[in-house]
CSV table of C-alpha atoms in Angstrom, one decimal:
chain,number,residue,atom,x,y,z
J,1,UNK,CA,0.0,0.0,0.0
J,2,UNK,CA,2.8,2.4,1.0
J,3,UNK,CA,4.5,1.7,-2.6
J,4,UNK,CA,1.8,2.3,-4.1
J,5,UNK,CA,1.7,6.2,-2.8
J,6,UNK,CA,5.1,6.8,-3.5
J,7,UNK,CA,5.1,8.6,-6.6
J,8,UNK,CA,8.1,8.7,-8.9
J,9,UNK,CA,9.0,11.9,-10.8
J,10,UNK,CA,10.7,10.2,-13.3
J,11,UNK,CA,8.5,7.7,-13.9
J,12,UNK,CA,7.0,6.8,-18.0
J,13,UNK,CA,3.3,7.4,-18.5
J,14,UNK,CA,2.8,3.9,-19.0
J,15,UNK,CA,3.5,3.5,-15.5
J,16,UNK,CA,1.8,6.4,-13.9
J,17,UNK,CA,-1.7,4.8,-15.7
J,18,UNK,CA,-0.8,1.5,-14.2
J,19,UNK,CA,-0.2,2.9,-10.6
J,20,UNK,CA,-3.2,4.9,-11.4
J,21,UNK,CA,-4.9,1.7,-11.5
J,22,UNK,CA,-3.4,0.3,-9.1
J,23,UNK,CA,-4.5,3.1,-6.9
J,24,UNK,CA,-8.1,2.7,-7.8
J,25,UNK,CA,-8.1,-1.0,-6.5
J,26,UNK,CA,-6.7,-0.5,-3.3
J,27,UNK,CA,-9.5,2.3,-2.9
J,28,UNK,CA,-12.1,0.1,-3.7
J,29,UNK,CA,-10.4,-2.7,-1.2
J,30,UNK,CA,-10.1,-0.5,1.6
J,31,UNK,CA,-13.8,0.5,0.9
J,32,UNK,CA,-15.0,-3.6,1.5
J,33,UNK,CA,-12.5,-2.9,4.4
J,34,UNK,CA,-14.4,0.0,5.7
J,35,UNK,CA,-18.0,-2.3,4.4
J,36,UNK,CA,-17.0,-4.7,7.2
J,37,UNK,CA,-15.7,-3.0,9.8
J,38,UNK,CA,-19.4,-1.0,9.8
J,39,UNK,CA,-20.7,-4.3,10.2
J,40,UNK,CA,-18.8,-5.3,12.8
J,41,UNK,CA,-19.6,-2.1,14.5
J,42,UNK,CA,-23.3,-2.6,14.7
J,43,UNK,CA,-23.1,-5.9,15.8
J,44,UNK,CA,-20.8,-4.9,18.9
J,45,UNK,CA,-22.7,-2.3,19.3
J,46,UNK,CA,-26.1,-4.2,19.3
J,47,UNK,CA,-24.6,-7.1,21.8
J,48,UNK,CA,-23.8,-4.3,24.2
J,49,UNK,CA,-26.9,-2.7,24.0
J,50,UNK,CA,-28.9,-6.0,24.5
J,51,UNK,CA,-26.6,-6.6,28.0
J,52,UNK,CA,-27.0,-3.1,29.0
J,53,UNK,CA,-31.0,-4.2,28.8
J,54,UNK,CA,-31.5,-1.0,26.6
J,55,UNK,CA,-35.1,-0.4,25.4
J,56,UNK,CA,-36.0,-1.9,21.9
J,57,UNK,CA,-37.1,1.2,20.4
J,58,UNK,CA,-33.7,3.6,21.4
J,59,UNK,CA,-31.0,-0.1,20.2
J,60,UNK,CA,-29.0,1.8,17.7
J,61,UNK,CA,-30.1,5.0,17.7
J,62,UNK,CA,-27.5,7.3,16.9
J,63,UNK,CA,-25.1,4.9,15.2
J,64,UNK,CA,-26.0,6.0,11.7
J,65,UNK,CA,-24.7,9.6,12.6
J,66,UNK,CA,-21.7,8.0,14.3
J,67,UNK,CA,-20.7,6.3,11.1
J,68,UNK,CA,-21.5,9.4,8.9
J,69,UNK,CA,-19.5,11.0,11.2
J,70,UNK,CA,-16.7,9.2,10.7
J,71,UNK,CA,-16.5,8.8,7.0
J,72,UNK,CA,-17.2,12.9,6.7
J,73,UNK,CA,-20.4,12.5,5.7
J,74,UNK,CA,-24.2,13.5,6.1
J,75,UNK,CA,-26.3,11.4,8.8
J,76,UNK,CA,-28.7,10.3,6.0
J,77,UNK,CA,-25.5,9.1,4.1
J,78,UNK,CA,-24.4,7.1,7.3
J,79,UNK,CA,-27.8,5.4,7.6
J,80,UNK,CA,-27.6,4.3,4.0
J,81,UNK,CA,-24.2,3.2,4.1
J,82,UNK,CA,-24.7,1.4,7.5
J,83,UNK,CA,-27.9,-0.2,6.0
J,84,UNK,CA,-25.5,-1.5,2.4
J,85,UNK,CA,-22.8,-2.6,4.3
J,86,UNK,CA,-25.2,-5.1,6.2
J,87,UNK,CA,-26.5,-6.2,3.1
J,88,UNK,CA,-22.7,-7.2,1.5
J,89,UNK,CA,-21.0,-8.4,4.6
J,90,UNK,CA,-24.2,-10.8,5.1
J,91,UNK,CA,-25.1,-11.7,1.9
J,92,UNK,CA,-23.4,-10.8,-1.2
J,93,UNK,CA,-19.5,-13.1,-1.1
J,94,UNK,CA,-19.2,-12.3,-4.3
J,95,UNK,CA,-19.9,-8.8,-4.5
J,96,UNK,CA,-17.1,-8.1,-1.7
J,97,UNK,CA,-14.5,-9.9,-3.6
J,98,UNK,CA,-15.3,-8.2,-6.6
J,99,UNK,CA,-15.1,-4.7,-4.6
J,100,UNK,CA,-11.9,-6.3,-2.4
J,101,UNK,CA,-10.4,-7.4,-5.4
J,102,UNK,CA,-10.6,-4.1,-6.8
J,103,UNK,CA,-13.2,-5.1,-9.7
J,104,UNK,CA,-15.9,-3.0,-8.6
J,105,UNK,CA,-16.2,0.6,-7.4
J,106,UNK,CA,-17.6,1.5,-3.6
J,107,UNK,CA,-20.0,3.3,-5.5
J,108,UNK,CA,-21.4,0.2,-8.1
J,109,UNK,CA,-21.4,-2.1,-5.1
J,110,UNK,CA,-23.8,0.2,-3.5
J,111,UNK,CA,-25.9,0.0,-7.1
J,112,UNK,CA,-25.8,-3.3,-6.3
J,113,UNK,CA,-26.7,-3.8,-2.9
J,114,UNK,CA,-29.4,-0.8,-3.6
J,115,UNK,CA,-31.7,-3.7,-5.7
J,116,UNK,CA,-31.0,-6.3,-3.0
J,117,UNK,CA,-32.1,-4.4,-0.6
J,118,UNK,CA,-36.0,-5.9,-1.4
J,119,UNK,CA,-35.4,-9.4,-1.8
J,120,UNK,CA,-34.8,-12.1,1.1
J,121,UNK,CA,-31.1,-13.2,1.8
J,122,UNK,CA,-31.6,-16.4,-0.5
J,123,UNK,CA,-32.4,-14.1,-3.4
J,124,UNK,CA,-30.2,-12.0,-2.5
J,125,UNK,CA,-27.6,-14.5,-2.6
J,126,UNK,CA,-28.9,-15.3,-5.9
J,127,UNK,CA,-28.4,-11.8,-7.4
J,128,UNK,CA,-25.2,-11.7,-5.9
J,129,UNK,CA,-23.8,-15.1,-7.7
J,130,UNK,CA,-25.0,-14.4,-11.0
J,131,UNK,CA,-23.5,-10.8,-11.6
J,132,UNK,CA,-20.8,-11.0,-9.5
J,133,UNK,CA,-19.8,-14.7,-9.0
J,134,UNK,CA,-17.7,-14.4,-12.4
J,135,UNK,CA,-15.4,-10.9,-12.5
J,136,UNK,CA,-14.8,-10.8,-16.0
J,137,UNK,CA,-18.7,-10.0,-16.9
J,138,UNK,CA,-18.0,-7.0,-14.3
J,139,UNK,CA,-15.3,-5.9,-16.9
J,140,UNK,CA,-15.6,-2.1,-18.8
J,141,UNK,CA,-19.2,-1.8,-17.1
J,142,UNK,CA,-20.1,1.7,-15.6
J,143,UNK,CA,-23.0,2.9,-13.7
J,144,UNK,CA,-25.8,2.6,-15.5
J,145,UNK,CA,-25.1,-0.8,-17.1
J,146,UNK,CA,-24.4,-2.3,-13.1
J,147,UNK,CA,-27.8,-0.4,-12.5
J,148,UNK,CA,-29.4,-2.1,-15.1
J,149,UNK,CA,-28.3,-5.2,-14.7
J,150,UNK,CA,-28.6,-5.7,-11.1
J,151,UNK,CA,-32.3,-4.1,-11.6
J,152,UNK,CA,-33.3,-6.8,-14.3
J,153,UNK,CA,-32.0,-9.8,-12.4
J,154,UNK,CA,-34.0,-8.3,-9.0
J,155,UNK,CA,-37.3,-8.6,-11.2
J,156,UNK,CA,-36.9,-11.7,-12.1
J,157,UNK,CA,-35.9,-13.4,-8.9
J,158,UNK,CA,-39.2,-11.7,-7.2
J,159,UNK,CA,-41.0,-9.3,-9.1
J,160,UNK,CA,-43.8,-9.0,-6.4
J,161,UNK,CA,-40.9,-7.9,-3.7
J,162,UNK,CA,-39.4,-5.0,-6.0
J,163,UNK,CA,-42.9,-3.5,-7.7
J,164,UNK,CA,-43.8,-3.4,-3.5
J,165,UNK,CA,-40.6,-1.7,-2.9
J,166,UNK,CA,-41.5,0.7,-5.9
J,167,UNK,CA,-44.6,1.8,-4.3
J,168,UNK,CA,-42.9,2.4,-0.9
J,169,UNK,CA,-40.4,4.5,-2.8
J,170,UNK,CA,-43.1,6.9,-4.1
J,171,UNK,CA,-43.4,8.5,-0.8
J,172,UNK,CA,-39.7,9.6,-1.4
J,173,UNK,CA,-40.5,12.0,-4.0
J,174,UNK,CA,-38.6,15.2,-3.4
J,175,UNK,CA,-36.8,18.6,-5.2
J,176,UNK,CA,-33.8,19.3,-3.7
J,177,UNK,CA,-31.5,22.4,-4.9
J,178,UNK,CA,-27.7,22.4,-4.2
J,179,UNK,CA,-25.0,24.7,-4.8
J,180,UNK,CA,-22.6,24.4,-7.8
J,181,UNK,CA,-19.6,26.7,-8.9
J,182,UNK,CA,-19.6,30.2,-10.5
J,183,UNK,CA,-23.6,31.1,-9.8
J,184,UNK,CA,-24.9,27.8,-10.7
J,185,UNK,CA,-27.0,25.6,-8.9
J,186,UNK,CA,-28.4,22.2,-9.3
J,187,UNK,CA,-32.5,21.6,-8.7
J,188,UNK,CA,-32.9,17.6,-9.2
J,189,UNK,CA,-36.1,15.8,-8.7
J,190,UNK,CA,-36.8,12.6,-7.6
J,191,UNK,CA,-39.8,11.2,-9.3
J,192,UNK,CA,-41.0,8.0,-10.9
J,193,UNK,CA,-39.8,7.1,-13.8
J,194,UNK,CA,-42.8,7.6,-15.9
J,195,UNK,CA,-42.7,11.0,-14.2
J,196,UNK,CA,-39.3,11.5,-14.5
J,197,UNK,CA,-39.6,10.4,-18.4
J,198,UNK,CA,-42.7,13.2,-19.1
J,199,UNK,CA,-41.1,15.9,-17.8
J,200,UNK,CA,-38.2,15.1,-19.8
J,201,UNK,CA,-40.2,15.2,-23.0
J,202,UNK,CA,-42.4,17.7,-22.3
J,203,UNK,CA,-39.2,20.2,-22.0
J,204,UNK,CA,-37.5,18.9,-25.2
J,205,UNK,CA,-40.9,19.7,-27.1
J,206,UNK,CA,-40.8,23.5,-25.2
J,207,UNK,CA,-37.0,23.7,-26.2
J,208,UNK,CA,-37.8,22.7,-29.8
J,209,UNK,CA,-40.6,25.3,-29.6
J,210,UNK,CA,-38.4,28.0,-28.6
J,211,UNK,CA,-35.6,27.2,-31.2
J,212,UNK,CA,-38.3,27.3,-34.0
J,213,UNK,CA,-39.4,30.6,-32.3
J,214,UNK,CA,-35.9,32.1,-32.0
J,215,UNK,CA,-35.0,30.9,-35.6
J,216,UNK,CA,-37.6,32.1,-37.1
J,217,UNK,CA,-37.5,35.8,-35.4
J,218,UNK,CA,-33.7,35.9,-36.5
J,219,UNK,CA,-32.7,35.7,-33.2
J,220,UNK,CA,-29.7,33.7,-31.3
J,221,UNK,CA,-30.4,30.3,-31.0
J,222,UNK,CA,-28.8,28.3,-27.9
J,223,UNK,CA,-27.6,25.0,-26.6
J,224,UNK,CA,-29.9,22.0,-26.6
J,225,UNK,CA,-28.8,22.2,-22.6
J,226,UNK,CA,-29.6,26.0,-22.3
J,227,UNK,CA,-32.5,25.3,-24.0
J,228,UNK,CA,-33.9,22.7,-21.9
J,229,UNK,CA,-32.6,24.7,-18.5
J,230,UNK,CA,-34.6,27.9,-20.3
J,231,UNK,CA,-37.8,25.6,-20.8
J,232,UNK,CA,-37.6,24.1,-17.3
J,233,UNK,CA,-37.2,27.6,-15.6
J,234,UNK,CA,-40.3,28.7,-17.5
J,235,UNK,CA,-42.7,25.7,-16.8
J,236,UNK,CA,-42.3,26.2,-13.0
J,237,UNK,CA,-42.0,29.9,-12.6
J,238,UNK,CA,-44.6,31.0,-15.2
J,239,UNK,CA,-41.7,33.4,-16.0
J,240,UNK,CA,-39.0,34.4,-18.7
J,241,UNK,CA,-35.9,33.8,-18.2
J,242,UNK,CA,-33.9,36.8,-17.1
J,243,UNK,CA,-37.0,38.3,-15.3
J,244,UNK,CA,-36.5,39.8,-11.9
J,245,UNK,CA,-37.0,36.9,-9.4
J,246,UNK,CA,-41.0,37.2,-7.8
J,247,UNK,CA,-40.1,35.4,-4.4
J,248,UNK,CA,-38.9,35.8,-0.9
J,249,UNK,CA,-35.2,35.0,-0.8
J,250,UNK,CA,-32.9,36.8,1.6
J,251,UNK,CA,-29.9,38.3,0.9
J,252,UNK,CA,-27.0,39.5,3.6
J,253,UNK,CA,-24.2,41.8,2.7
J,254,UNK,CA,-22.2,44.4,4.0
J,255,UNK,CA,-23.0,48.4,3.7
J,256,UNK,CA,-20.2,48.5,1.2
J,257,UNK,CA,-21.6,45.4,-0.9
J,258,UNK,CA,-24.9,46.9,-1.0
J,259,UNK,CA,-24.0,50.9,-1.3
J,260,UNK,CA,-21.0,51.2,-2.2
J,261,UNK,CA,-19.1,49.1,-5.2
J,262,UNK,CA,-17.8,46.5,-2.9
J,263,UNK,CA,-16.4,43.3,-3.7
J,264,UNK,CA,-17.1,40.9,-0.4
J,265,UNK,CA,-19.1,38.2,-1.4
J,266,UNK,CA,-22.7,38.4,-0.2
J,267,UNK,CA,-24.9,35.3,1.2
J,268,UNK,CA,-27.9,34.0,-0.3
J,269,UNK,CA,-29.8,32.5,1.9
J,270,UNK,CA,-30.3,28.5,1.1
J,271,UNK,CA,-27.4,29.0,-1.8
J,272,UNK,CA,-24.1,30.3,0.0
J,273,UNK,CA,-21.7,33.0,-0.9
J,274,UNK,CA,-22.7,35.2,-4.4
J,275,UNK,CA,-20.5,38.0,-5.9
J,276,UNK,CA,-21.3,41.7,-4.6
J,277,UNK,CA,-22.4,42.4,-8.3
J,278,UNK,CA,-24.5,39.6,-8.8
J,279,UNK,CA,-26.4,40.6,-5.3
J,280,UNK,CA,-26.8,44.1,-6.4
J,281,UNK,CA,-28.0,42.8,-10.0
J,282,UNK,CA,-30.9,41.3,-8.1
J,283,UNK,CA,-32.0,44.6,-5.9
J,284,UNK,CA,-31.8,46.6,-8.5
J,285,UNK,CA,-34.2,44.4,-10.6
J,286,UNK,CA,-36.6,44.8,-8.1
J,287,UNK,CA,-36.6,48.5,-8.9
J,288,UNK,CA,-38.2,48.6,-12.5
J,289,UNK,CA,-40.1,45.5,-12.0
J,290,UNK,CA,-43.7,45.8,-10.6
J,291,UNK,CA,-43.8,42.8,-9.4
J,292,UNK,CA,-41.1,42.7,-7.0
J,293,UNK,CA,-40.5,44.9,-3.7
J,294,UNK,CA,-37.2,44.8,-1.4
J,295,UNK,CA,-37.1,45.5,2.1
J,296,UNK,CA,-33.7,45.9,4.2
J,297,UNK,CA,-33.6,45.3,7.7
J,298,UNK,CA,-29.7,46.0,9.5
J,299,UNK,CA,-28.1,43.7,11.4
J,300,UNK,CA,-25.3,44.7,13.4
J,301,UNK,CA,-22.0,42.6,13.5
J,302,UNK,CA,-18.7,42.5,15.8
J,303,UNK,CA,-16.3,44.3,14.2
J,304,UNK,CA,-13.0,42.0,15.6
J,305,UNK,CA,-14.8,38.8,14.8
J,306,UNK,CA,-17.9,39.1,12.1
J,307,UNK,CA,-20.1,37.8,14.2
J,308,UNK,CA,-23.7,38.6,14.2
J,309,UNK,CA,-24.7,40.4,17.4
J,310,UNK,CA,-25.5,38.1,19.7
J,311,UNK,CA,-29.6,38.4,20.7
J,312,UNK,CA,-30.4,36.8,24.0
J,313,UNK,CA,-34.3,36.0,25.8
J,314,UNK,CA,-35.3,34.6,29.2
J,315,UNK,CA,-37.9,32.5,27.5
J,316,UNK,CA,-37.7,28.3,27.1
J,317,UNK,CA,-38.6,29.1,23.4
J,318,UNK,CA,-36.2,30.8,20.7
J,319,UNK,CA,-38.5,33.8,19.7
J,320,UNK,CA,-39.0,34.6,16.4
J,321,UNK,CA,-36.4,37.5,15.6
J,322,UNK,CA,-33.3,35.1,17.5
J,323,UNK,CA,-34.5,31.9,15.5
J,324,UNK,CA,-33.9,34.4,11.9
J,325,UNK,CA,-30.6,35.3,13.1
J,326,UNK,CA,-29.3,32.0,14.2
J,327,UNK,CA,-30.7,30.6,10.8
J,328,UNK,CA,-29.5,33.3,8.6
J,329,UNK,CA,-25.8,32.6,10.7
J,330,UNK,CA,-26.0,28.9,10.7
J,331,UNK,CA,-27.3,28.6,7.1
J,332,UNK,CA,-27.4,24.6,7.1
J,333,UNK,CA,-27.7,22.1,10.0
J,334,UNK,CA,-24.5,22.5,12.0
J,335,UNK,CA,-24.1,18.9,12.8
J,336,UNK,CA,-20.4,18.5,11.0
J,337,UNK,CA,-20.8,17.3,7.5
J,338,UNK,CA,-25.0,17.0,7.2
J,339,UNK,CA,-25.5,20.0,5.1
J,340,UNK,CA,-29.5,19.3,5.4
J,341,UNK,CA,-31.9,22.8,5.7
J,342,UNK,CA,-32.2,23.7,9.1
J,343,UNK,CA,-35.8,22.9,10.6
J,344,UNK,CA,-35.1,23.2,14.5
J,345,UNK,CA,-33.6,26.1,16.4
J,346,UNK,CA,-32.8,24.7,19.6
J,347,UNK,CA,-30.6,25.0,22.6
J,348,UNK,CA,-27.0,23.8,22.6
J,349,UNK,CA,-26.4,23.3,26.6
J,350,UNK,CA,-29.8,21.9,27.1
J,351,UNK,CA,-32.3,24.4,28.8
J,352,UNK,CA,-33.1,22.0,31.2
J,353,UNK,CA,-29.2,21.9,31.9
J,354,UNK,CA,-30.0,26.2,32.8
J,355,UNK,CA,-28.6,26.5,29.3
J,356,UNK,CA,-29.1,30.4,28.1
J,357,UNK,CA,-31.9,30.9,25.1
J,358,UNK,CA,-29.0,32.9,23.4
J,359,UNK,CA,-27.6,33.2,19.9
J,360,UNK,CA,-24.5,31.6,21.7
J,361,UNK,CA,-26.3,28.5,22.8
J,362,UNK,CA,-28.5,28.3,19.9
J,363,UNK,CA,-28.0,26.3,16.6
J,364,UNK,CA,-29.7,25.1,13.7
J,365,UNK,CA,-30.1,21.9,13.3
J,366,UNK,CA,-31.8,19.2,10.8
J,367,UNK,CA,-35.0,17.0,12.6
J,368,UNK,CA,-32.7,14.1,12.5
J,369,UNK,CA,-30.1,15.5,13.9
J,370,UNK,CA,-31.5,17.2,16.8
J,371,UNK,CA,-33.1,14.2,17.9
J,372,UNK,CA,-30.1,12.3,17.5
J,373,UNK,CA,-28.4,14.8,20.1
J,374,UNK,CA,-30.7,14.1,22.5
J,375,UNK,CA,-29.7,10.7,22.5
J,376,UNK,CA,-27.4,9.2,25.6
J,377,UNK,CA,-24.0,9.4,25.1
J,378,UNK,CA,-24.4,12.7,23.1
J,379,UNK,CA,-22.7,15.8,24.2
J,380,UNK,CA,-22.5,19.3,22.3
J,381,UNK,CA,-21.0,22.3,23.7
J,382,UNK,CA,-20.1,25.6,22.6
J,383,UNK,CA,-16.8,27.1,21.5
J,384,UNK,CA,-15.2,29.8,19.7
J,385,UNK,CA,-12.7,29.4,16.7
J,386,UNK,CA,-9.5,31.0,17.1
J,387,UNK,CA,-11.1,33.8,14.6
J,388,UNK,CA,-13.9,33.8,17.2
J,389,UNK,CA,-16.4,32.5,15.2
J,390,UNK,CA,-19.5,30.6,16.7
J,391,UNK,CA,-18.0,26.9,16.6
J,392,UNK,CA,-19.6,23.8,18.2
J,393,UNK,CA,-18.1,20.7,19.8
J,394,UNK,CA,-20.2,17.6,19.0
J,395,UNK,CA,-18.6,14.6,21.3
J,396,UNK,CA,-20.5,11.2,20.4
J,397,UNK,CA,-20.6,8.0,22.5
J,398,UNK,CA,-17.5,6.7,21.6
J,399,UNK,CA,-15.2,9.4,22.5
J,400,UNK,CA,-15.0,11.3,19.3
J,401,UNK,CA,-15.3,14.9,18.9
J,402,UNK,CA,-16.5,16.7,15.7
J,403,UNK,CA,-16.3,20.5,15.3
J,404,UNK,CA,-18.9,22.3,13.4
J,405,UNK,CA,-17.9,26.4,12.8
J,406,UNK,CA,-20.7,28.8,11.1
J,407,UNK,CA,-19.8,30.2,8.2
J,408,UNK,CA,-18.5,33.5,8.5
J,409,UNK,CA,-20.6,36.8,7.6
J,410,UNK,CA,-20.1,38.5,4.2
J,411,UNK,CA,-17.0,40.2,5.9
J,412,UNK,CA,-16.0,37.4,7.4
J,413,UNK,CA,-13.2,38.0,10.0
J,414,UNK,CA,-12.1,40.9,8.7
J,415,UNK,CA,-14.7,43.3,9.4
J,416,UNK,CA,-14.4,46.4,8.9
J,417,UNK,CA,-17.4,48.1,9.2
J,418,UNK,CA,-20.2,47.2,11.9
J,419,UNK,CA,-23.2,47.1,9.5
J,420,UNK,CA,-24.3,43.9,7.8
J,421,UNK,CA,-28.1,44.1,5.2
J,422,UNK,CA,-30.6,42.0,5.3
J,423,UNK,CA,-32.3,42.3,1.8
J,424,UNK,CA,-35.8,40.8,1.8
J,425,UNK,CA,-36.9,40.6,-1.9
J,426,UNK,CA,-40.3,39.1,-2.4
J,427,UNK,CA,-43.5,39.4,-4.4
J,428,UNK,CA,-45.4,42.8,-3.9
C-alpha cells in the first residue's frame, strides 16, 4: 500500500496509468475494508446494547450519525451506508470480492446492494452469484449498465418484492436544490420514472418550440442544454428567463456590498456566498419590475470577529427575531458534515441543563439530527474558533469529537465596518 503512494517523478506514462490503477483497486479494497468494519460495529454495538437491557425502540439510535461521522459525511448518508454494508457483509461473497479485489467501485457495489435491498437473503444471494460470481462479466461496465443489470435480475428473482418496494419509494419523492460553482446551482427531482420520463419530454418539445421561435425571429439560437434549462425555468415559474426573481429570498451583505461598489461576497440565503455584483444585480431588478419589492432590515455585526450580534431572551422558546438570526448565521444544519436545511432552532447546553436561550447556545439543526443529540451518550457544547467564530463541539458516544464552525458573515473576520443588510426581496 505504502509503494503504491510513493510517486516517482521520473517515472513513464505507461507506469503512472498503471499505478493509477493500481491506486483505484486499493480504494475500492479498503472500501470492502471499511464495508466490514461497519458491520462489525453494529453488531458490537447491538450485543452491548442488549446486556445493558437497553429499550428496543432507542437499540441503535444514533449509530448511523456516528458512522456518517466518521467517514465525513451527512447522517442520512451514514444510515444508508450502515444499512448496504449489512447487506454485503451478510449476503453478497461475491460482491465483496469483486469490490476487495478491486473489480468493482464502492460506488457500483452500493448499485448493487441498492436492488438487494428488497429481496430475502436467499435471493439475495442469488443476485449476488450471478453478476458478481464471475469478475470478467463485471469488466468495462459503468454505472448505468451495473444499474441495469442488477435491476433486471432483481425482477426476475421476485417481481412481487421490487414493484412493493417501488410503491414504498413513491413517498420519497422530493426537489432538492444544491450549490454548484460560479452562480450555478443544481435543482434535481426525484420522481417516478414515468414522471421523470414526461417531464423530460415535455421540455424537449418547449425547447424545440423555442428554437423554431428564435429561428424564425432571427434571433440567437442556444444549446440543446440552455434550452432545456430555459424551458424548465419557464414551466415552473410562469416566468422568462432573465426576469427579476418574484419570491422571498434573503440576501445579507455588508453596507459596502450593498451601497458602495464592494467586492465581499454576499450570502444568499439557502445557496451560500454570491458576488457583490451579482447581489446588487438582483436589488436593483426589483426597482423597474412591478412585481417585486425589497425590504432591508440591519443587522449589526462585531467588528474583531464578524459575528452577528449576539440576541439573548429569558424565555424556554427561541422567539421569532433570534430563530432568523441563528438561521441566517448557521445557514445549514451544523451537525459536521449534514449540510441538510435547518428545521429546528434549539438549545446547545440543554435548557433544562440552565442553558441560556441565546444566539450563543442556539444552533440550527436538521429534525434528524436534533433528535439524534438528544440521545445518551451525546454531548455538544459551545466554542469559539480561534477567529472567534461561533463553533460547536459535538462529542458522540464513543469518544469522538467533531467541530462544526458557522460560516462567516459576508465580511468574514475581517470586518471592517459594523453594519451587515438583510435584503428581503419578495413578491409585492
Amino acid at each position: 500500500m505504502v509503494d503504491q503512494l510513493a510517486i516517482d517523478p521520473d517515472a513513464t506514462e505507461a507506469a503512472l496509468v498503471d499505478q493509477l490503477a493500481a491506486m483505484s483497486r486499493a480504494t475500492s479494497s479498503i472500501a470492502a475494508a471499511q464495508a466490514q468494519v461497519t458491520a462489525l460495529l453494529q453488531a458490537k454495538r447491538k450485543a452491548r446494547e442488549d446486556a445493558e437491557h437497553v429499550p428496543a425502540s432507542q437499540r441503535g439510535k444514533g449509530l448511523a450519525t456516528e458512522i456518517g461521522l466518521a467517514r465525513q459525511a451527512s447522517p442520512w448518508h451514514g444510515a444508508r451506508y450502515l444499512k448496504m454494508s449489512r447487506i454485503l457483509v451478510d449476503d453478497m461473497p461475491h460482491t465483496m470480492a469483486a469490490l476487495a479485489g478491486g473489480m468493482l467501485t464502492e460506488h457500483r457495489a452500493m448499485i448493487i446492494t441498492g436492488h438487494a435491498e428488497c429481496l430475502s437473503p436467499e435471493n439475495r444471494r442469488a443476485l449476488d452469484a450471478e453478476l458478481c460470481a464471475d469478475p470478467a462479466k463485471l469488466e468495462g461496465k459503468g454505472d448505468k449498465k451495473i444499474h441495469a443489470d442488477a435491476g433486471r435480475i432483481a425482477f426476475r428473482l421476485d417481481s412481487d418484492a421490487v414493484l412493493a418496494a417501488m410503491s414504498r419509494h413513491q413517498c420519497d419523492r422530493t426537489v432538492t436544490v444544491r450549490p454548484a460553482p460560479y452562480g450555478m446551482a443544481y435543482v434535481t427531482a426525484l420522481l417516478t420514472a414515468a414522471e421523470a420520463c414526461a417531464v423530460q419530454q415535455a421540455l424537449q418539445q418547449d425547447a424545440a418550440d423555442a428554437a423554431a421561435e428564435s429561428i424564425a425571429s432571427g434571433g440567437g439560437l442556444g444549446s440543446r442544454g440552455q434550452l432545456l434549462a430555459d424551458a424548465f425555468y419557464r414551466r415552473t415559474t410562469g416566468r422568462d428567463v432573465g426576469a427579476a426573481v418574484p419570491i422571498t429570498i434573503n440576501l445579507v451583505l455588508s453596507d459596502e456590498s450593498l451601497l458602495a461598489q464592494g467586492t465581499e461576497p454576499a450570502i444568499l440565503d439557502g445557496y451560500g456566498p454570491i458576488p457583490a455584483a451579482v447581489a446588487r444585480q438582483m436589488i436593483w431588478a426589483t426597482v423597474v419590475d412591478p412585481d417585486t419589492d425589497a425590504a432591508v432590515r440591519r443587522l449589526y455585526a462585531n467588528p474583531a470577529t464578524g459575528n452577528l450580534v449576539a440576541m439573548e431572551s429569558r424565555a424556554r422558546a427561541f422567539p421569532k427575531g433570534l430563530k432568523w438570526l441563528i438561521k441566517l448565521r448557521d445557514q445549514t444544519c451544523r451537525t459536521p458534515y449534514c449540510d441538510a436545511p435547518i428545521r429546528h432552532i434549539d438549545h446547545v447546553n440543554p435548557h433544562a441543563a440552565h442553558g441560556a436561550t441565546s444566539a450563543r447556545n442556539g444552533q440550527g439543526l436538521c429534525e434528524r439530527c436534533n433528535y439524534t443529540k438528544e440521545q445518551p451518550g451525546w454531548q455538544t457544547r459551545t466554542i469559539y474558533d480561534q477567529y472567534g467564530r461561533h463553533t460547536t463541539e459535538v462529542i458522540t458516544p464513543t469518544g469522538r469529537t467533531y467541530r462544526s464552525t458557522a460560516p462567516p458573515t459576508p465580511t468574514g473576520a475581517r470586518v471592517l465596518t459594523s453594519d451587515i443588510h438583510v435584503v428581503r426581496i419578495h413578491a409585492a
